[in-house]
């Protein structure tokens, strides 16, 4: 079985990624878009596009009814949800099935199970998967938190049962701060997820975040595609990911990979998914959660294994058996990904929406750029700030780090601020180069980051460019203290015609 | 040719001369000599000291954005820029204090009403962009004189959200 047409229920770089995979497989694509996304890249690349409502996500990308209607009216047979929005929503997976559409993701029951953190923990514990010591149920009485925390031993972490992305999380070092942290966590969880239940876990100081990619075909075949190290995080959000992890040896890798497969089998999981572990300094690992979707950082796995994960998702959803088994899979070389966000790192990562006035993306051997933007496009304020992901591959980690640093230097985005300058410094940091990456890395080394010191040489270059530009074409909106037009110097280039940067009426 | 620009809040004088196809640029405490090649509207290459330095440029209103060897600069004409507000708040023409949005976004909450007294650093408005909430605070103690926005409004960066009448010293 195979699909002829797939609806992509997402936007931005991930929708573009899915459309590309479909195109290569000879499958037609339907994009959906909100009012502010009419000119977005995913809409331009798809074969068809359907408008699904106003800009706010609740009125468009989260409207199951409109998305399903769009699939019906265009004759799509399957829906790829990407990540975020409806990707891990079991009700959406069921609604698709009810409408006769194939949801390209895990089955609804597994989705529901792994989405409930407390139930997932219990299932994993039963299956013999190591879990972080913690409460096995959400307590009904606040007094239970203090007793549980004493038993676990401080520090403990308050976590939202329905959570993710750091929302509702609080680290508590002493009993006197516990109740306030639990209440704050409940408030934050309630407003973020509509479910205020929280629980406690033992807090592991400075762990690594190591996750395993798994594929399951629904015919009982489960393989893992090795790990991704995602320890470089800001405010609990991953910003740099890589594979292999500098912290694993072949024995630990194989042990964790087999554990990840066991976890997915216990959950009755199908399609692509990821098992997240915390790894402590002594090589002990603990199950954290299952991400029941294609992940943002999936390209690093694709580059080291040579497996196209989106294609595998589509094949598995169509009912195909996996065409390879565990022994066929190898990790080759080193891949690193940097997430490019529309945030201003010099102003505390303030969101930076607006028009992309100029864009030059890096390219070259071993460089991949999964992007959802183009020059002249306006980045809307309504959605997640991710613009693109820059991924490099090289034979070894040292070469991959250098390739990434050079590729980031070659990346120019003008008009909006991005995290590129920050990432340039992260991938050149001695601790990063040494592979000593933990979740404490950014807080420790980059808490007071600013973009370099004064750099007179680069400032001079930039000023030379400005003066040259202004000498060969007048600036708009009040020019510099330059000469009158008649005094302007002739150059072989300016004499070819009036040159101006940008132009009027843009 | 002489120019004056503002870079990172500092005034920079630039002199640019061309002789025998070579440009001499004096700026930022030094001088460079270069042949300059215009590649496109958005790209020039400076051949200087045996190196080719590739620069990307884009004009944004009266500002020029330049990406120079992995570093981004916002350059504005010193003259056009005088009198422009750069902080999140500043004096309005009639002496009130304007509290401005630090970024484009959507007003999701007003935390004060006209006539309310406010403390320094008190949150007045919450602006959301890209799923991140940002609290916009009062720059000083005073009374909320006028609120210029309503919940649900989309605002640009630097848009005046609230005016405060500073407390008499």
XYZ file of C-alpha atoms in Angstrom:
675
model
C 0.000 0.000 0.000
C 1.146 3.484 -0.579
C -0.368 6.951 -0.464
C -1.089 9.182 -3.454
C -1.716 12.355 -1.480
C -0.776 13.497 2.035
C -1.966 16.544 3.943
C 0.728 18.211 6.033
C -0.910 19.614 9.171
C 1.881 21.989 10.110
C 3.873 25.016 8.966
C 7.455 26.265 8.850
C 10.560 24.188 8.377
C 8.998 20.883 9.427
C 6.162 21.184 6.908
C 8.786 21.890 4.247
C 10.758 18.817 5.377
C 7.709 16.550 5.094
C 6.717 17.986 1.706
C 10.220 17.251 0.380
C 10.021 13.608 1.496
C 6.592 13.211 -0.115
C 7.807 14.731 -3.357
C 10.690 12.268 -3.522
C 8.261 9.399 -2.979
C 5.954 10.592 -5.742
C 3.211 11.565 -3.288
C 1.239 14.769 -3.854
C 1.030 17.190 -0.922
C -1.623 19.450 0.548
C -0.489 22.333 2.756
C -2.778 24.043 5.233
C -2.219 27.641 6.237
C -3.533 30.397 8.459
C -4.313 33.874 7.146
C -0.818 35.183 7.924
C 0.910 32.212 6.273
C -0.405 32.630 2.726
C 3.115 33.399 1.466
C 4.936 30.949 3.743
C 7.427 28.568 2.205
C 5.448 25.402 2.946
C 2.457 26.833 1.058
C 4.602 27.741 -1.939
C 6.163 24.273 -2.115
C 3.053 22.111 -1.712
C 1.011 20.911 -4.678
C -2.187 22.269 -3.158
C -2.971 24.555 -0.233
C -6.076 25.087 1.875
C -6.775 28.078 4.118
C -7.865 26.969 7.595
C -8.511 30.168 9.497
C -7.117 33.225 11.256
C -3.538 33.584 12.450
C -3.837 32.442 16.095
C -3.012 28.710 16.190
C -6.180 27.902 18.163
C -8.191 29.208 15.195
C -6.167 27.432 12.498
C -3.360 24.897 13.068
C -5.120 23.490 16.144
C -8.551 23.264 14.451
C -8.963 19.500 13.959
C -12.306 19.908 12.192
C -10.957 22.270 9.537
C -7.834 20.209 8.944
C -9.853 17.023 8.507
C -12.270 18.833 6.201
C -9.298 20.089 4.159
C -8.030 16.502 3.823
C -11.455 15.295 2.728
C -12.069 18.055 0.220
C -8.667 17.537 -1.415
C -8.832 13.757 -1.388
C -5.781 13.249 0.852
C -5.519 9.747 2.307
C -3.158 10.500 5.187
C -2.186 13.351 7.507
C 1.371 14.109 8.657
C 1.235 16.247 11.809
C 4.935 17.278 11.973
C 5.900 18.246 15.533
C 4.036 20.557 17.915
C 0.422 21.623 17.231
C -1.620 18.382 16.943
C 1.295 15.946 16.609
C 0.829 14.297 20.013
C -2.903 14.738 20.324
C -4.627 11.346 20.645
C -8.047 12.911 19.989
C -6.753 14.162 16.636
C -5.312 10.741 15.778
C -8.754 9.225 16.540
C -10.608 11.924 14.614
C -8.414 11.196 11.580
C -9.185 7.468 11.844
C -12.920 8.204 12.207
C -12.760 10.276 9.023
C -11.028 7.434 7.173
C -7.628 9.160 7.173
C -4.330 7.585 8.173
C -2.569 9.537 10.932
C 1.179 9.349 10.221
C 2.376 8.746 13.760
C 1.846 6.324 16.625
C -1.477 4.595 17.223
C -3.861 6.603 19.409
C -3.669 4.266 22.423
C 0.136 4.416 22.603
C -0.004 8.177 22.054
C -2.347 8.523 24.999
C -0.265 6.268 27.225
C 3.071 7.948 26.657
C 1.461 11.401 26.819
C 0.447 10.821 30.426
C 3.766 11.039 32.243
C 2.590 9.312 35.412
C 1.040 6.354 33.545
C 4.080 6.155 31.292
C 6.400 5.967 34.313
C 4.353 3.151 35.795
C 4.378 1.212 32.514
C 8.136 1.629 32.161
C 8.779 0.601 35.752
C 6.787 -2.582 35.176
C 8.748 -3.324 32.010
C 12.024 -3.038 33.915
C 13.080 0.263 32.375
C 15.102 2.285 34.919
C 13.214 5.373 36.027
C 14.206 8.331 38.170
C 13.068 7.717 41.742
C 9.862 9.673 42.206
C 6.172 9.625 42.992
C 4.207 7.030 41.054
C 0.924 8.938 41.238
C -0.268 12.528 41.449
C -1.052 13.087 45.135
C -4.512 14.198 46.187
C -3.239 15.961 49.283
C -0.458 18.554 49.345
C 0.911 17.064 52.585
C 1.965 13.993 50.608
C 4.537 16.079 48.710
C 6.603 16.793 51.840
C 6.611 13.140 52.899
C 7.584 12.010 49.400
C 10.341 14.620 49.127
C 11.835 13.512 52.451
C 11.841 9.907 51.232
C 13.475 10.827 47.882
C 15.987 13.159 49.514
C 16.582 16.736 48.367
C 17.062 18.196 45.837
C 13.781 17.237 44.183
C 12.082 18.524 41.039
C 8.407 19.442 40.653
C 7.084 18.315 37.270
C 3.791 18.751 35.446
C 2.019 15.483 34.689
C 0.882 16.732 31.280
C 4.044 18.727 30.772
C 6.913 19.391 28.458
C 9.197 22.243 27.495
C 10.055 23.070 31.097
C 6.578 24.414 31.900
C 5.632 23.797 35.537
C 9.133 22.601 36.470
C 10.703 23.754 39.741
C 13.856 22.549 41.477
C 13.603 22.503 45.286
C 16.654 22.227 47.545
C 15.019 22.564 50.983
C 11.715 21.601 52.566
C 10.815 25.196 53.434
C 10.571 26.027 49.693
C 8.618 22.926 48.712
C 5.001 24.009 49.084
C 5.528 27.316 47.263
C 7.232 25.475 44.393
C 4.433 22.904 44.150
C 1.817 25.664 44.043
C 3.737 27.665 41.438
C 4.210 24.507 39.361
C 0.476 23.769 39.543
C -0.435 27.298 38.432
C 1.980 27.200 35.497
C 0.921 23.677 34.478
C -2.752 24.651 34.703
C -2.343 27.635 32.390
C -0.019 25.826 29.967
C -1.775 22.469 29.638
C -5.229 22.914 31.211
C -4.200 20.272 33.760
C -2.607 21.421 37.007
C -1.448 18.034 38.319
C 2.207 17.884 39.337
C 4.445 15.257 40.920
C 7.941 15.015 42.408
C 11.090 13.329 41.205
C 14.615 13.062 42.552
C 16.628 15.836 40.918
C 19.746 14.646 39.078
C 22.337 17.433 39.105
C 24.074 18.281 35.817
C 22.908 15.280 33.833
C 23.265 14.742 30.135
C 20.164 14.521 28.008
C 20.583 11.485 25.752
C 17.683 10.200 23.672
C 17.244 7.205 21.393
C 15.415 7.244 18.084
C 13.150 4.238 17.609
C 11.179 2.934 14.626
C 8.373 0.386 15.056
C 6.424 -0.946 12.077
C 3.277 -2.375 13.686
C 4.312 -5.906 12.629
C 6.328 -6.450 15.811
C 9.596 -5.125 14.385
C 11.334 -2.485 16.494
C 14.770 -0.989 15.859
C 16.674 1.861 17.445
C 18.720 4.290 15.372
C 21.185 5.160 18.117
C 21.313 8.223 20.287
C 21.142 11.965 20.063
C 22.912 14.019 22.683
C 20.754 17.071 23.435
C 22.358 18.446 26.583
C 22.919 21.959 25.269
C 19.685 23.599 26.386
C 18.458 27.065 27.225
C 15.486 27.316 29.581
C 14.897 23.556 29.080
C 14.773 24.014 25.291
C 17.329 22.155 23.196
C 19.471 24.387 20.981
C 22.354 22.144 19.841
C 22.076 18.386 19.252
C 24.504 15.774 18.017
C 25.041 12.106 17.314
C 26.944 10.134 18.504
C 27.041 11.388 22.093
C 30.590 11.969 23.340
C 29.504 10.314 26.613
C 28.581 6.840 25.359
C 30.779 3.824 24.767
C 29.598 0.860 22.670
C 28.512 -1.144 25.726
C 26.434 1.662 27.255
C 25.038 2.577 23.816
C 23.834 -0.928 23.183
C 22.361 -1.214 26.689
C 20.471 2.076 26.360
C 19.312 1.234 22.825
C 17.914 -2.126 23.905
C 16.198 -0.405 26.846
C 14.625 2.119 24.482
C 13.243 -0.707 22.329
C 11.873 -2.436 25.432
C 10.185 0.820 26.484
C 8.471 1.188 23.094
C 7.342 -2.440 23.078
C 5.881 -1.984 26.584
C 3.910 1.025 25.374
C 2.630 -0.811 22.265
C 4.220 1.956 20.229
C 4.172 2.166 16.429
C 5.862 4.480 13.891
C 8.774 6.802 14.769
C 9.327 7.894 18.343
C 12.037 8.889 20.747
C 12.869 7.656 24.224
C 14.493 10.348 26.343
C 16.943 9.435 29.109
C 18.896 11.367 31.685
C 22.456 10.128 31.968
C 24.357 10.948 35.161
C 28.098 11.445 35.571
C 28.528 7.783 36.613
C 26.908 6.339 33.486
C 23.571 5.549 35.174
C 20.611 6.339 32.941
C 16.960 6.932 33.714
C 13.880 6.980 31.508
C 12.425 10.469 31.224
C 9.678 10.368 28.624
C 8.660 9.246 25.158
C 8.321 11.893 22.457
C 5.591 10.479 20.274
C 6.448 12.332 17.078
C 9.133 13.197 14.592
C 11.556 15.389 16.518
C 13.051 18.726 15.629
C 16.527 17.161 15.863
C 15.780 14.103 13.689
C 18.263 15.181 10.944
C 21.344 14.303 13.034
C 20.118 10.708 13.149
C 19.443 10.767 9.404
C 22.975 11.969 8.670
C 24.774 9.361 10.782
C 22.542 6.406 9.843
C 21.612 7.278 6.269
C 17.953 6.537 7.035
C 15.271 9.045 5.948
C 13.010 9.109 9.012
C 10.095 10.917 7.372
C 10.068 8.358 4.574
C 10.128 5.575 7.165
C 7.205 7.194 8.981
C 5.177 7.273 5.782
C 6.039 3.667 4.907
C 5.161 2.433 8.408
C 1.865 4.356 8.366
C 1.065 2.760 5.010
C 1.466 -0.659 6.648
C 4.860 -1.617 5.239
C 7.281 -3.784 7.179
C 10.665 -2.324 8.099
C 13.078 -3.118 5.280
C 16.062 -3.447 7.656
C 16.808 -4.852 11.083
C 19.018 -3.741 13.954
C 22.148 -5.375 12.565
C 21.841 -3.410 9.321
C 22.122 -0.103 11.149
C 25.434 1.694 11.701
C 26.430 5.079 13.089
C 28.873 6.713 10.717
C 30.835 9.913 11.455
C 29.478 12.790 13.497
C 26.452 15.019 12.956
C 25.672 18.272 14.793
C 22.565 20.440 14.567
C 22.082 24.064 15.594
C 18.592 25.498 15.882
C 18.185 28.927 14.356
C 15.523 30.896 16.232
C 14.073 34.345 15.582
C 15.295 35.594 18.945
C 17.719 38.340 19.857
C 20.485 36.768 21.959
C 21.882 40.189 22.875
C 18.529 41.217 24.374
C 17.789 38.200 26.548
C 16.404 36.196 23.595
C 13.499 38.535 22.961
C 11.391 37.258 20.056
C 12.279 39.005 16.813
C 9.502 38.863 14.236
C 9.625 40.944 11.065
C 10.749 40.963 7.468
C 13.759 38.968 6.328
C 15.467 41.628 4.225
C 18.337 39.446 3.101
C 19.116 35.782 3.538
C 22.226 33.862 2.584
C 22.283 30.271 3.689
C 25.477 28.246 3.953
C 26.125 25.312 1.674
C 28.986 22.980 0.890
C 30.098 19.427 1.598
C 28.422 17.967 4.672
C 26.127 20.939 5.238
C 22.336 20.627 5.392
C 19.961 23.479 6.066
C 16.330 22.624 6.898
C 14.676 26.006 6.597
C 11.177 27.438 6.531
C 12.084 30.964 5.472
C 13.170 32.950 2.436
C 14.431 36.463 1.738
C 11.551 38.941 1.567
C 9.282 36.854 3.782
C 7.789 38.290 6.943
C 8.255 36.153 10.075
C 4.892 36.287 11.887
C 4.578 36.894 15.642
C 2.054 34.115 16.188
C 4.101 30.932 16.210
C 7.150 29.194 17.585
C 10.324 31.186 16.783
C 12.156 28.342 15.023
C 13.258 29.481 11.548
C 15.637 26.778 10.432
C 18.047 24.085 11.508
C 21.628 23.959 10.362
C 23.040 20.437 10.386
C 26.552 19.322 9.496
C 28.130 15.932 9.037
C 31.842 15.058 9.095
C 34.033 12.010 9.638
C 34.818 12.934 13.231
C 33.609 15.294 15.934
C 36.468 17.768 15.713
C 35.921 18.236 11.970
C 32.160 18.479 12.480
C 32.620 21.251 15.078
C 34.834 23.218 12.684
C 32.431 22.676 9.807
C 29.561 23.934 11.945
C 31.507 27.011 13.072
C 32.380 27.859 9.457
C 28.815 27.242 8.270
C 27.437 29.541 10.991
C 29.901 32.238 9.886
C 28.550 31.837 6.352
C 24.928 32.242 7.488
C 23.660 35.787 7.019
C 20.141 36.798 8.041
C 19.464 40.526 7.897
C 16.280 42.264 9.026
C 15.466 40.124 12.028
C 17.690 39.048 14.883
C 18.540 35.379 15.211
C 20.423 33.090 17.588
C 23.229 32.596 15.021
C 25.790 34.876 16.796
C 25.164 33.009 20.079
C 25.537 29.608 18.405
C 28.824 30.684 16.806
C 30.272 31.107 20.295
C 28.684 27.922 21.683
C 30.247 25.650 19.058
C 33.674 27.265 19.580
C 33.641 26.969 23.369
C 36.484 24.757 24.716
C 34.085 22.723 26.888
C 31.852 22.061 23.878
C 34.851 21.097 21.753
C 35.965 18.733 24.509
C 32.527 17.097 24.487
C 31.866 18.059 28.104
C 28.245 18.933 27.490
C 25.659 18.737 30.260
C 22.322 20.428 30.740
C 24.159 22.954 32.971
C 26.431 24.054 30.074
C 24.567 27.201 28.971
C 23.808 28.386 32.515
C 27.447 27.883 33.498
C 29.270 29.310 30.496
C 26.773 31.529 28.684
C 24.635 33.166 31.384
C 26.137 36.601 30.760
C 26.770 36.224 27.036
C 27.147 39.237 24.790
C 28.240 39.401 21.193
C 32.022 39.560 21.444
C 34.042 42.543 22.579
C 34.513 45.635 20.476
C 35.987 44.443 17.211
C 37.554 47.426 15.481
C 38.563 45.525 12.394
C 35.067 44.215 11.662
C 33.529 47.567 12.615
C 35.847 49.227 10.102
C 34.832 46.749 7.396
C 31.153 47.377 8.104
C 31.626 51.144 8.080
C 33.585 50.900 4.830
C 30.658 49.000 3.334
C 28.191 51.617 4.567
C 30.227 54.534 3.234
C 30.795 52.774 -0.077
C 27.082 52.007 -0.393
C 26.146 55.589 0.425
C 28.723 56.989 -1.967
C 27.291 55.020 -4.848
C 23.601 55.548 -4.137
C 21.909 57.954 -1.772
C 20.397 56.549 1.389
C 16.700 56.833 1.872
C 15.164 58.654 4.805
C 17.839 61.275 5.372
C 21.274 60.620 3.993
C 24.622 60.731 5.679
C 26.848 63.753 5.791
C 28.120 62.826 2.368
C 28.981 64.836 -0.706
C 26.457 66.147 -3.165
C 25.575 63.821 -6.021
C 27.760 65.697 -8.490
C 30.824 65.095 -6.328
C 30.263 61.393 -6.053
C 33.145 59.287 -7.244
C 32.733 57.087 -10.263
C 33.571 53.426 -9.911
C 33.480 50.696 -12.513
C 30.499 49.329 -10.632
C 28.494 52.392 -9.794
C 29.020 53.731 -13.267
C 27.143 50.743 -14.596
C 24.010 52.330 -13.190
C 22.597 53.759 -10.022
C 23.193 51.165 -7.401
C 21.212 51.127 -4.212
C 20.964 48.605 -1.516
C 17.431 47.366 -1.493
C 15.417 49.721 -3.592
C 12.480 52.010 -3.255
C 9.008 50.569 -2.955
C 10.021 47.278 -1.365
C 34.213 61.949 1.281
C 33.258 62.144 4.939
C 30.443 60.319 6.641
C 29.138 60.081 10.163
C 27.334 57.013 11.414
C 25.907 55.615 14.598
C 27.015 52.081 15.464
C 26.042 50.506 18.792
C 25.089 53.934 20.097
C 28.490 55.496 19.307
C 29.161 58.083 16.612
C 31.748 56.906 14.095
C 33.433 59.213 11.587
C 34.382 57.624 8.278
C 36.456 59.028 5.480
C 36.445 57.358 2.101
C 38.825 58.198 -0.741
C 39.560 56.531 -4.045
C 42.820 56.740 -5.935
C 43.970 54.532 -8.821
C 41.160 52.065 -8.214
C 42.014 51.628 -4.530
C 39.760 52.864 -1.770
C 41.220 54.197 1.452
C 38.873 54.002 4.392
C 39.642 55.586 7.747
C 37.266 54.556 10.516
C 37.131 53.003 13.975
C 40.655 54.020 14.909
C 42.433 52.740 11.812
C 42.780 52.779 8.073
C 42.306 50.119 5.463
C 43.047 50.081 1.773
C 40.876 47.963 -0.431
C 39.660 47.241 -3.888
C 35.908 47.018 -3.661
C 33.804 44.728 -5.806
C 30.057 45.036 -5.888
C 28.679 41.532 -6.355
C 24.981 42.393 -6.019
C 22.669 44.827 -4.299
C 23.270 42.918 -1.088
C 26.867 41.852 -1.317
C 30.264 43.502 -1.703
C 33.750 42.095 -1.421
C 36.666 44.092 -0.050
C 40.077 42.914 -1.210
C 42.292 44.162 1.578
C 45.634 43.094 3.009
C 45.718 40.073 0.733
C 42.334 38.858 1.942
C 38.890 38.890 0.372
C 36.308 39.995 2.938
C 32.732 39.285 1.943
C 30.074 41.597 3.370
C 26.288 41.368 3.169
C 24.101 44.440 3.357
C 20.427 45.314 3.511
C 18.746 48.676 3.850
C 16.018 48.865 6.506
C 14.427 52.315 6.355
C 17.183 54.721 7.402
C 19.346 51.951 8.820
C 21.874 49.818 7.010
C 22.284 46.267 8.238
C 25.710 44.755 7.593
C 26.960 41.251 8.184
C 30.746 41.423 8.378
C 32.738 38.222 8.911
C 30.225 36.612 11.232
C 29.300 39.807 13.038
C 26.161 41.857 12.470
C 26.064 45.641 12.600
C 23.215 48.136 12.557
C 24.483 51.354 11.042
C 22.470 54.519 10.890
C 23.315 57.975 9.704
C 24.272 60.056 12.756
C 22.182 62.948 11.495
C 19.047 60.991 10.707
C 19.307 59.217 13.995
C 19.508 62.157 16.355
C 16.271 62.478 18.278
C 15.354 58.867 17.715
C 14.305 56.859 20.739
C 16.337 53.782 21.484
C 15.140 52.590 24.838
C 11.901 50.876 25.782
C 10.634 54.151 27.207
C 11.367 57.809 26.883
C 9.928 61.287 27.196
C 6.885 62.068 25.128
C 6.646 65.552 23.608
C 4.519 66.833 26.522
C 6.852 65.579 29.229
C 5.112 62.313 30.035
C 7.044 59.088 29.970
C 6.301 56.740 27.106
C 6.482 53.033 27.753
C 7.159 51.245 24.475
C 6.937 47.681 23.266
C 10.410 46.114 23.053
C 9.340 43.860 20.170
C 6.581 43.259 17.673
C 3.848 41.189 19.275
C 0.319 40.967 20.554
C -1.031 42.677 23.665
C -2.413 39.891 25.826
C -2.944 41.672 29.136
C -3.216 45.185 30.565
C -2.093 45.200 34.182
C -2.997 48.808 34.969
C -5.779 51.283 34.177
C -5.619 54.981 33.377
C -5.367 56.961 36.598
C -3.639 54.134 38.505
C -0.490 54.896 40.424
C 2.472 52.767 39.432
C 5.783 51.910 41.010
C 9.092 51.742 39.210
C 9.463 48.345 37.434
C 5.777 47.545 37.903
C 4.417 45.448 35.032
C 1.972 47.514 32.981
C 1.361 45.452 29.855
C 2.120 41.895 28.766
C 3.073 41.537 25.095
C 3.322 38.076 23.602
C 5.276 37.054 20.538
C 6.153 33.593 19.299
C 4.623 31.927 22.333
C 6.808 33.944 24.708
C 5.314 36.436 27.133
C 7.193 39.621 27.819
C 6.342 41.932 30.716
C 6.623 45.604 29.853
C 7.382 47.599 32.953
C 7.167 51.181 34.144
C 10.498 52.982 33.935
C 9.715 55.082 37.016
C 7.145 55.861 39.677
C 4.113 57.863 38.571
C 0.525 57.794 37.425
C -0.764 55.985 34.322
C -1.805 58.922 32.157
C -2.937 57.167 29.003
C -3.117 53.622 27.674
C -2.676 53.503 23.898
C -3.487 49.847 23.266
C -6.155 47.252 23.989
C -5.957 43.529 24.608
C -5.640 41.719 21.270
C -3.864 44.585 19.469
C -0.859 43.700 17.318
C 1.942 46.161 18.004
C 5.232 46.953 16.304
C 8.523 47.327 18.142
C 8.846 50.792 19.699
C 5.090 51.317 19.645
C 4.001 53.455 22.615
C 1.864 51.298 24.890
C 1.356 53.513 27.932
C 2.151 57.069 28.980
C 3.119 57.757 32.554
C 2.984 61.094 34.344
C 6.125 60.960 36.513
C 5.633 61.568 40.209
C 6.664 65.125 41.078
C 10.113 65.029 42.623
